[in-house]
Amino acid sequence: MSSVASLPSVLFDSSPSMLNMADEGSRSSTMKQNSEFNRIHEQMKVYKTKVANEKKRVATLNERIIQHELKELEVKRRVGSDRATKESKIKIETNIFIDRLNKKLVSLNTKISENKELRRKIDEMVRDCVNILNQFKNMIPLLVATDPLALPKRSEARTL
């Protein structure tokens, strides 16, 4: 209570002029508060409409993103199928070339084996020829011993 007693009496004065002043002050502060409230309320409405517009814009952007992603997947599938087609064509061509190469190798191997056989026959014929020449060389001294005139006749026949 001592604190209330020490306060100036103006605060506790309930005279009509003081009440009018208090009412006017509270009215002006209430009006200020109402105008501030109205201003804030209007700003809130503006922001709500902005948020709603942004949500719509985000939704449309999300739809466009989804459409672009779907298009991208379709293009990737097409490109992938094109790549797969190209790769399968390349594999087929590679297999064809490998088959051709294998056939050529088979024909080459047969030719090589034929050549080996021909070389073997040629070598055999050369050996036979060498054997015949050696036998003829061995027979010349026997012929000369049996017919001494055979060698000079032969050499005369060569000179003519």
CSV table of C-alpha atoms in Angstrom, one decimal:
chain,number,residue,atom,x,y,z
A,1,MET,CA,0.0,0.0,0.0
A,2,SER,CA,2.8,2.4,0.7
A,3,SER,CA,3.7,2.2,-3.0
A,4,VAL,CA,0.1,3.2,-4.0
A,5,ALA,CA,0.1,6.1,-1.5
A,6,SER,CA,3.3,7.5,-2.9
A,7,LEU,CA,2.0,7.6,-6.4
A,8,PRO,CA,0.7,11.0,-7.6
A,9,SER,CA,-3.0,11.5,-7.2
A,10,VAL,CA,-3.4,12.2,-10.9
A,11,LEU,CA,-3.3,8.5,-11.6
A,12,PHE,CA,-6.2,7.8,-9.3
A,13,ASP,CA,-8.2,10.8,-10.3
A,14,SER,CA,-11.6,9.7,-11.7
A,15,SER,CA,-12.7,13.1,-12.9
A,16,PRO,CA,-14.7,13.2,-16.2
A,17,SER,CA,-12.0,15.2,-17.9
A,18,MET,CA,-9.4,12.5,-17.0
A,19,LEU,CA,-11.7,9.7,-18.2
A,20,ASN,CA,-12.3,11.5,-21.5
A,21,MET,CA,-8.6,11.9,-22.0
A,22,ALA,CA,-8.2,8.2,-21.2
A,23,ASP,CA,-11.0,7.3,-23.5
A,24,GLU,CA,-9.5,9.5,-26.3
A,25,GLY,CA,-6.1,8.0,-25.7
A,26,SER,CA,-7.4,4.5,-25.7
A,27,ARG,CA,-9.5,5.3,-28.8
A,28,SER,CA,-6.6,6.6,-30.6
A,29,SER,CA,-4.4,3.7,-29.6
A,30,THR,CA,-7.2,1.3,-30.5
A,31,MET,CA,-7.6,3.0,-33.9
A,32,LYS,CA,-3.9,2.8,-34.3
A,33,GLN,CA,-4.0,-0.8,-33.4
A,34,ASN,CA,-7.0,-1.4,-35.7
A,35,SER,CA,-5.3,0.3,-38.6
A,36,GLU,CA,-2.1,-1.6,-37.9
A,37,PHE,CA,-4.1,-4.8,-37.7
A,38,ASN,CA,-5.9,-4.0,-41.0
A,39,ARG,CA,-2.6,-3.2,-42.6
A,40,ILE,CA,-1.1,-6.5,-41.4
A,41,HIS,CA,-4.3,-8.3,-42.4
A,42,GLU,CA,-4.0,-6.9,-45.9
A,43,GLN,CA,-0.4,-7.8,-46.1
A,44,MET,CA,-1.3,-11.3,-45.0
A,45,LYS,CA,-3.9,-11.5,-47.7
A,46,VAL,CA,-1.4,-10.3,-50.3
A,47,TYR,CA,1.2,-12.9,-49.1
A,48,LYS,CA,-1.4,-15.6,-49.1
A,49,THR,CA,-2.3,-14.9,-52.7
A,50,LYS,CA,1.4,-14.8,-53.6
A,51,VAL,CA,2.0,-18.1,-51.8
A,52,ALA,CA,-1.0,-19.6,-53.7
A,53,ASN,CA,0.3,-18.3,-57.0
A,54,GLU,CA,3.8,-19.7,-56.2
A,55,LYS,CA,2.2,-23.1,-55.3
A,56,LYS,CA,0.4,-23.1,-58.7
A,57,ARG,CA,3.6,-22.1,-60.4
A,58,VAL,CA,5.6,-24.8,-58.6
A,59,ALA,CA,2.9,-27.4,-59.5
A,60,THR,CA,3.0,-26.5,-63.2
A,61,LEU,CA,6.8,-26.5,-63.1
A,62,ASN,CA,6.7,-30.0,-61.4
A,63,GLU,CA,4.4,-31.2,-64.2
A,64,ARG,CA,6.7,-29.8,-66.8
A,65,ILE,CA,9.6,-31.5,-65.2
A,66,ILE,CA,7.8,-34.8,-65.1
A,67,GLN,CA,6.9,-34.4,-68.8
A,68,HIS,CA,10.5,-33.6,-69.7
A,69,GLU,CA,11.7,-36.6,-67.6
A,70,LEU,CA,9.3,-38.8,-69.5
A,71,LYS,CA,10.4,-37.5,-72.8
A,72,GLU,CA,14.0,-38.0,-71.7
A,73,LEU,CA,13.3,-41.6,-70.8
A,74,GLU,CA,11.6,-42.2,-74.1
A,75,VAL,CA,14.6,-40.7,-76.0
A,76,LYS,CA,16.9,-42.8,-73.9
A,77,ARG,CA,14.9,-45.9,-74.7
A,78,ARG,CA,14.9,-45.1,-78.4
A,79,VAL,CA,18.6,-44.3,-78.3
A,80,GLY,CA,19.2,-47.4,-76.3
A,81,SER,CA,17.2,-49.5,-78.8
A,82,ASP,CA,19.1,-47.9,-81.6
A,83,ARG,CA,22.4,-48.6,-79.9
A,84,ALA,CA,21.3,-52.2,-79.2
A,85,THR,CA,20.3,-52.5,-82.9
A,86,LYS,CA,23.6,-51.1,-84.0
A,87,GLU,CA,25.5,-53.4,-81.6
A,88,SER,CA,23.5,-56.5,-82.7
A,89,LYS,CA,24.3,-55.5,-86.4
A,90,ILE,CA,27.9,-55.1,-85.5
A,91,LYS,CA,27.9,-58.5,-83.7
A,92,ILE,CA,26.2,-60.1,-86.7
A,93,GLU,CA,28.7,-58.6,-89.1
A,94,THR,CA,31.5,-59.6,-86.9
A,95,ASN,CA,30.2,-63.2,-86.8
A,96,ILE,CA,29.9,-63.2,-90.6
A,97,PHE,CA,33.5,-61.9,-90.9
A,98,ILE,CA,34.7,-64.6,-88.4
A,99,ASP,CA,32.9,-67.3,-90.4
A,100,ARG,CA,34.4,-66.0,-93.6
A,101,LEU,CA,37.8,-65.9,-92.0
A,102,ASN,CA,37.4,-69.5,-90.7
A,103,LYS,CA,36.4,-70.7,-94.2
A,104,LYS,CA,39.4,-69.0,-95.7
A,105,LEU,CA,41.6,-70.5,-93.0
A,106,VAL,CA,40.3,-73.9,-93.7
A,107,SER,CA,41.0,-73.4,-97.5
A,108,LEU,CA,44.4,-72.1,-96.6
A,109,ASN,CA,45.2,-75.1,-94.4
A,110,THR,CA,44.1,-77.5,-97.2
A,111,LYS,CA,46.3,-75.6,-99.7
A,112,ILE,CA,49.2,-75.8,-97.2
A,113,SER,CA,48.7,-79.5,-96.7
A,114,GLU,CA,48.5,-80.0,-100.5
A,115,ASN,CA,51.7,-78.0,-100.9
A,116,LYS,CA,53.4,-80.2,-98.3
A,117,GLU,CA,52.3,-83.3,-100.2
A,118,LEU,CA,53.6,-81.9,-103.5
A,119,ARG,CA,56.9,-80.9,-101.9
A,120,ARG,CA,57.2,-84.4,-100.4
A,121,LYS,CA,56.6,-85.9,-103.9
A,122,ILE,CA,59.0,-83.4,-105.5
A,123,ASP,CA,61.7,-84.3,-102.9
A,124,GLU,CA,61.1,-87.9,-103.5
A,125,MET,CA,61.5,-87.4,-107.3
A,126,VAL,CA,64.6,-85.4,-106.7
A,127,ARG,CA,66.0,-88.2,-104.6
A,128,ASP,CA,65.1,-90.7,-107.2
A,129,CYS,CA,66.8,-88.6,-109.9
A,130,VAL,CA,69.9,-88.2,-107.7
A,131,ASN,CA,70.0,-91.9,-107.2
A,132,ILE,CA,69.7,-92.6,-110.9
A,133,LEU,CA,72.5,-90.1,-111.6
A,134,ASN,CA,74.7,-91.7,-109.0
A,135,GLN,CA,74.0,-95.1,-110.5
A,136,PHE,CA,74.8,-93.8,-114.0
A,137,LYS,CA,78.0,-92.3,-112.7
A,138,ASN,CA,78.9,-95.6,-111.2
A,139,MET,CA,78.0,-97.4,-114.4
A,140,ILE,CA,80.2,-95.2,-116.7
A,141,PRO,CA,83.4,-96.8,-115.6
A,142,LEU,CA,81.9,-100.3,-116.1
A,143,LEU,CA,80.8,-99.3,-119.6
A,144,VAL,CA,84.1,-97.9,-120.5
A,145,ALA,CA,85.8,-101.1,-119.2
A,146,THR,CA,83.5,-103.3,-121.2
A,147,ASP,CA,83.5,-101.1,-124.4
A,148,PRO,CA,86.5,-98.8,-124.6
A,149,LEU,CA,85.3,-97.2,-127.8
A,150,ALA,CA,81.9,-96.2,-126.4
A,151,LEU,CA,83.2,-93.2,-124.5
A,152,PRO,CA,85.1,-91.6,-127.5
A,153,LYS,CA,82.2,-92.2,-129.8
A,154,ARG,CA,80.0,-90.5,-127.4
A,155,SER,CA,82.3,-87.5,-127.0
A,156,GLU,CA,82.6,-87.2,-130.9
A,157,ALA,CA,78.9,-87.2,-131.2
A,158,ARG,CA,78.7,-84.3,-128.8
A,159,THR,CA,81.1,-82.2,-130.7
A,160,LEU,CA,79.3,-82.5,-134.0
